Amino acid sequence: MDSHRLAPRLLASWQRSRHYGLSPEEMRPVFTGSVDTASLFYECGDEVLRGLRDTLADEAVSMMIADSDGLVLHRVCDDASISRSLDRVHLAPGFSFAERDVGTNGLGLALADRAPSLVRADEHYCAGLRGYTCAAAPVLDPRTGALAGTVNLTTWSASSSELLLALAQAAAGNTAALMLARGTGRRVPPAPRGEVFRVYADRYHQHDHAHQRLSPGWTDAVATARTASARGRVVAAVGEPGAGKTALVSTARRQTGARERLLSARPPAPGDVAAWLALWAPELGKDNTCVVVSGVDRLPAWAATDLARLFDGARRATGEGPGCLPPFAVTAQRYSAIPDVLSPLIDTVVEVPALRFRPDDILPLARHFARRHRGPTVTFTPAAARALTSYDWPENVRQLRRVVREAASRTDVIDTRHLPAEVFTRSGSHLTRLQLLERDEIVRCLTEPGTTVARAAAALGMGRATIYRKMARYGIQVPDRRGGTGG
């Protein structure tokens, strides 16, 4: 097919395929030999595909799910001829169909652009796939918003594809809904629409906790970013969601002595990327302005290409050399997840430690968030302090800020009873809504002033053995007033 006749998204994918060094005549998908069948995504995707198979029982359609890296996890198909044909091109569990492995295809494009994708016949980059039409839709984890994987429907290229993409989108939506129902039962609130970026003035009031004495893990990371910025290097801060990557970059920039604005551009929904770029891109390269683009690993591939072009132009305009501060920085969960077009522009990678590896930072940060929310009058009881410092904080600083603000909204003296049940829970299993209600009620009773397990059991109408069993099941640990664990 003449690449000039391709739609813009497909043309960009073909260009990336050439950049990866792939041959249109030869396809070699990577084989891992094993797939993760224990994940919530696999469990829910499998159930949705089995239900869809009943709907498409007489159709020559192969249905599959793949993880966020493009690895095919599961395939469902009742048509023997298309199954044998897909086996010959290795579109089967254990093989990777990411764009970088096999070029433009529906599954890989849906993951690269984080958007529903339809690739017909000769729109595929590799000739071996041009006998098929593939429709795929990404599945987002409803609890975290992270890319969980994709649902892919493949049929013969001569077959009608009008409804194929709609079916893939419906299956992806059903998978996400089932993950929500079988997960914690609570959806992470989406970011407010319209909050595209945040502006920090040169005083950085938002990050004044940086003046406190924090752990070596944090201060060493800040020092690395500060040194790199002072030498005119572009910094990528990597780490878990909510660990404080943007805060670290802004703190480091402030410590260089530069008086500047800091624009923190947050990743938008895939459909809003064009407007997102147009809104803040004019600020890039302005005097005394630094742009931090958060979550570049979550950008559609075409947007990363446009962003790299903008960054490269701004860097050339700013110039090179000691003391020449670059006009941008980026954040991502892992360096390996940063798009290939952006990684050559990055000079220094700084890993931001997760909060569970910085237990000495928990109380200083908690006091900072309480002070910012209510003022210096808010304090923590010793039991509340022990509960906060003994928790793992899987959502990192973002979760700590939410917990402290909610508690500080209720009282000036934060005790264990003002903290949510999640802080006292160590179980990693997924709970139903009913189990969450039961767990929260047990924690509420156990954190009442002067309570004992026996009193909590009586209040709940349970025997002591039953409440101990449920505490073990939910991983509940409530520090007592003497510094131990309630029992």
XYZ file of C-alpha atoms in Angstrom, residues 101-461:
361
model
C 7.851 -5.939 17.434
C 5.565 -6.424 14.419
C 4.872 -2.919 13.132
C 1.470 -1.346 12.577
C -1.384 -3.583 13.752
C -4.629 -2.983 15.602
C -3.458 -4.312 18.951
C -0.143 -2.460 18.902
C -1.657 0.810 17.676
C -4.335 0.782 20.392
C -1.578 0.481 23.003
C 0.730 3.031 21.377
C -1.953 5.695 20.969
C -4.072 4.596 23.960
C -7.111 4.870 21.732
C -9.470 2.477 19.905
C -7.873 1.451 16.613
C -8.933 -0.305 13.417
C -6.283 -1.572 10.980
C -7.575 -3.088 7.753
C -5.826 -5.441 5.349
C -2.908 -3.637 3.654
C -2.878 -0.913 6.307
C -0.768 -3.383 8.318
C 2.937 -2.662 8.066
C 4.014 -6.293 7.717
C 2.774 -8.242 4.720
C 2.070 -11.309 6.863
C -0.832 -9.515 8.565
C -2.480 -8.053 5.476
C -4.943 -10.909 5.202
C -6.693 -9.704 8.347
C -8.613 -6.766 9.739
C -7.932 -6.038 13.396
C -9.895 -3.856 15.812
C -8.621 -3.164 19.324
C -9.521 -0.966 22.276
C -7.408 -0.196 25.359
C -8.547 -1.211 28.839
C -7.765 1.174 31.687
C -7.554 -0.052 35.262
C -10.577 1.673 36.876
C -8.782 1.946 40.224
C -5.603 3.633 39.008
C -6.286 4.857 35.491
C -3.203 2.940 34.280
C -3.209 1.039 31.012
C -4.037 -2.582 31.848
C -4.023 -3.982 28.331
C -6.216 -4.242 25.266
C -9.057 -6.257 23.776
C -8.446 -7.262 20.154
C -10.865 -8.711 17.574
C -9.400 -10.107 14.354
C -11.216 -11.352 11.242
C -10.437 -11.930 7.571
C -9.681 -8.776 5.621
C -12.545 -9.554 3.219
C -15.078 -9.601 6.067
C -17.123 -6.606 7.112
C -15.401 -4.494 9.742
C -18.134 -1.952 10.376
C -19.103 -3.315 13.795
C -15.752 -4.800 14.743
C -14.370 -1.685 16.428
C -17.627 -1.032 18.287
C -17.557 -4.591 19.632
C -13.935 -4.198 20.741
C -14.763 -0.960 22.557
C -17.766 -2.546 24.250
C -15.668 -5.529 25.353
C -12.943 -3.222 26.701
C -15.543 -1.214 28.630
C -17.105 -4.377 30.048
C -13.683 -5.637 31.127
C -12.930 -2.402 32.970
C -16.370 -2.472 34.623
C -15.843 -6.059 35.768
C -12.401 -5.154 37.147
C -14.030 -2.363 39.129
C -16.721 -4.671 40.509
C -14.195 -7.311 41.549
C -11.591 -4.881 42.792
C -11.961 -2.548 45.702
C -15.313 -1.294 44.502
C -14.048 2.282 44.547
C -13.150 4.295 41.484
C -10.247 6.726 41.579
C -11.743 10.180 40.931
C -10.695 11.501 37.514
C -8.667 14.694 37.319
C -10.895 17.751 36.883
C -11.546 18.428 33.211
C -9.870 21.646 32.151
C -7.010 21.470 34.674
C -4.371 21.142 31.984
C -1.421 22.563 33.842
C -0.535 24.173 37.129
C 1.639 27.266 37.508
C 4.129 27.551 40.361
C 5.607 30.956 41.095
C 9.306 31.351 41.839
C 8.720 31.042 45.594
C 7.242 27.563 45.225
C 4.855 27.814 48.151
C 3.321 24.533 47.039
C 6.502 22.690 47.945
C 7.626 24.462 51.085
C 7.940 21.084 52.826
C 11.270 20.928 51.008
C 12.626 23.245 53.740
C 12.114 20.483 56.294
C 14.724 17.860 57.015
C 13.697 14.897 54.951
C 15.281 11.493 54.442
C 18.571 10.911 52.586
C 16.649 9.066 49.871
C 14.756 12.263 49.027
C 17.555 14.779 49.580
C 20.042 12.755 47.520
C 17.584 12.594 44.620
C 16.984 16.354 44.858
C 20.745 16.970 44.887
C 21.214 14.895 41.722
C 18.455 16.798 39.926
C 19.786 20.137 41.191
C 23.302 19.431 39.910
C 21.987 18.310 36.534
C 19.758 21.394 36.170
C 22.603 23.731 37.111
C 24.681 22.194 34.318
C 21.977 22.720 31.733
C 20.860 19.090 31.530
C 17.353 17.839 30.893
C 16.058 15.789 33.827
C 13.630 12.884 33.808
C 12.213 12.061 37.256
C 10.984 8.464 37.400
C 9.110 6.597 40.103
C 5.780 5.264 41.252
C 2.596 7.325 40.830
C 2.229 9.885 43.594
C 5.840 9.626 44.812
C 6.472 13.341 44.283
C 8.282 13.456 40.943
C 7.114 16.940 39.946
C 7.726 18.217 43.485
C 11.291 16.907 43.317
C 11.988 18.632 40.000
C 10.552 21.942 41.197
C 12.510 21.758 44.467
C 15.715 21.076 42.556
C 15.065 23.947 40.156
C 14.465 26.328 43.046
C 17.702 25.273 44.721
C 19.675 26.243 41.620
C 18.827 29.846 42.461
C 16.859 30.379 39.267
C 13.878 32.700 39.611
C 11.354 31.273 37.231
C 7.843 30.060 36.703
C 7.286 26.328 36.709
C 4.481 24.982 34.537
C 3.417 21.450 35.407
C 1.602 20.005 32.386
C -0.405 16.938 33.320
C -1.252 14.237 30.753
C -4.751 14.680 29.322
C -7.280 12.180 28.048
C -6.190 10.798 24.641
C -8.868 12.748 22.820
C -7.732 16.037 24.372
C -4.037 15.838 23.484
C -4.109 18.213 20.516
C -5.818 20.959 22.539
C -3.507 20.213 25.491
C -0.381 20.744 23.399
C -1.735 23.878 21.768
C -2.614 25.406 25.128
C 0.766 25.265 26.879
C 3.291 24.779 24.060
C 3.667 28.575 23.514
C 5.143 28.785 27.034
C 7.970 26.418 26.131
C 11.264 28.234 25.724
C 10.111 31.527 27.263
C 12.576 33.315 29.484
C 12.440 32.306 33.147
C 9.951 29.516 32.464
C 10.428 25.785 32.945
C 7.832 23.272 31.763
C 7.559 19.898 33.503
C 5.538 17.440 31.424
C 4.204 14.759 33.747
C 3.480 11.183 32.728
C 5.066 11.215 29.268
C 4.822 7.417 29.363
C 1.031 7.810 29.176
C 0.979 9.930 26.034
C -0.226 8.538 22.706
C 2.691 7.752 20.417
C 1.831 10.505 17.936
C 1.675 13.059 20.746
C 5.111 11.990 21.996
C 6.460 12.621 18.491
C 4.993 16.140 18.444
C 6.303 16.757 21.945
C 9.814 15.660 20.978
C 9.732 18.105 18.072
C 8.713 20.931 20.409
C 11.356 20.019 22.982
C 14.106 19.744 20.411
C 13.261 23.160 18.990
C 13.177 24.753 22.448
C 16.492 23.185 23.380
C 18.207 24.451 20.230
C 16.762 27.925 20.812
C 17.998 27.976 24.410
C 21.497 26.794 23.519
C 23.949 24.504 25.258
C 26.583 25.024 27.877
C 27.213 25.359 31.631
C 24.653 27.451 33.463
C 22.198 27.324 30.572
C 19.060 25.954 32.178
C 16.956 23.814 29.820
C 13.322 24.872 29.497
C 11.756 21.514 30.271
C 11.803 18.313 32.340
C 9.675 15.165 32.221
C 8.337 12.537 34.594
C 7.394 8.892 34.048
C 6.981 5.717 36.058
C 10.033 4.057 34.451
C 12.735 5.277 32.129
C 12.123 2.273 29.872
C 8.524 3.438 29.394
C 9.520 6.882 28.084
C 8.746 7.007 24.336
C 11.749 6.368 22.129
C 11.430 9.751 20.439
C 11.813 11.524 23.785
C 14.546 9.482 25.467
C 17.428 10.916 23.349
C 16.604 14.391 24.688
C 17.062 13.308 28.319
C 20.469 13.798 29.925
C 19.891 12.751 33.552
C 17.487 10.216 35.075
C 16.601 10.659 38.746
C 14.712 7.929 40.577
C 12.248 9.226 43.182
C 11.963 6.663 46.000
C 8.503 5.446 46.939
C 7.209 6.655 50.303
C 7.454 3.177 51.854
C 11.230 3.423 51.396
C 11.252 6.816 53.150
C 9.435 6.182 56.456
C 11.231 9.118 58.102
C 9.455 11.458 55.673
C 5.920 10.410 56.593
C 5.378 12.532 59.697
C 7.109 15.677 58.347
C 4.976 15.447 55.224
C 1.823 14.728 57.243
C 2.438 17.817 59.397
C 3.093 19.853 56.264
C -0.186 18.761 54.641
C -2.139 19.388 57.858
C -0.593 22.829 58.206
C -1.316 23.734 54.602
C -4.925 22.548 54.966
C -5.874 23.859 58.397
C -2.945 25.718 59.939
C -0.286 25.007 62.588
C -2.820 24.062 65.291
C -3.334 20.526 63.918
C -1.419 17.829 65.826
C -1.187 14.026 65.801
C -1.537 11.708 68.791
C 1.271 9.160 69.284
C -1.090 6.346 68.212
C -2.019 8.167 65.001
C 1.638 8.884 64.303
C 2.474 5.184 64.738
C -0.375 4.205 62.421
C 0.810 6.599 59.724
C 4.468 5.582 59.902
C 3.739 1.834 59.933
C 1.549 1.913 56.816
C 3.039 1.077 53.400
C 1.298 3.901 51.465
C 0.837 2.083 48.121
C -0.358 5.331 46.519
C 2.579 7.228 48.015
C 2.549 10.926 48.933
C -0.683 11.541 47.038
C -2.498 9.094 49.323
C -0.898 10.536 52.469
C -2.006 14.030 51.490
C -5.600 12.875 50.950
C -5.729 10.963 54.249
C -4.288 13.855 56.274
C -6.516 16.466 54.701
C -9.632 14.402 55.361
C -8.603 13.866 58.986
C -7.629 17.511 59.499
C -11.040 18.568 58.193
C -12.615 16.804 61.184
C -10.400 17.742 64.111
C -7.371 19.669 65.379
C -6.021 16.597 67.186
C -5.798 13.678 64.780
C -6.179 10.292 66.484
C -6.537 6.785 65.054
C -10.320 7.075 64.905
C -9.962 9.980 62.470
C -7.938 7.901 60.005
C -9.554 5.744 57.288
C -9.650 1.957 57.540
C -7.159 1.573 54.684
C -4.353 2.843 56.968
C -4.861 -0.146 59.290
C -5.134 -2.769 56.556
C -2.267 -4.895 55.288
C -4.226 -7.327 53.085
C -3.420 -7.127 49.389
C -6.493 -9.075 48.274
C -9.360 -7.477 46.372
C -12.410 -6.853 48.521
C -16.048 -6.679 47.509
C -18.203 -3.738 48.542
C -19.736 -5.804 51.335
C -16.300 -6.843 52.600
C -15.154 -3.210 52.529
C -18.138 -2.183 54.631
C -17.424 -4.949 57.146
C -13.711 -4.125 57.307
C -14.378 -0.410 57.794
C -16.871 -1.069 60.584
C -14.431 -3.352 62.411
C -11.700 -0.684 62.183
C -14.119 2.006 63.354
C -14.942 0.031 66.494
C -11.314 -0.894 67.171
C -10.158 2.733 66.952
C -12.726 4.121 69.388
C -11.069 5.631 72.500
C -10.481 3.066 75.258
C -11.699 0.161 73.169
C -10.498 -3.437 73.357
C -11.050 -6.323 70.981
C -13.611 -7.737 73.395
C -15.569 -4.464 73.483
C -15.373 -4.124 69.712
C -16.637 -7.697 69.304
C -19.554 -6.988 71.621
C -20.426 -3.781 69.758
C -20.405 -5.651 66.463
C -22.315 -8.627 67.788
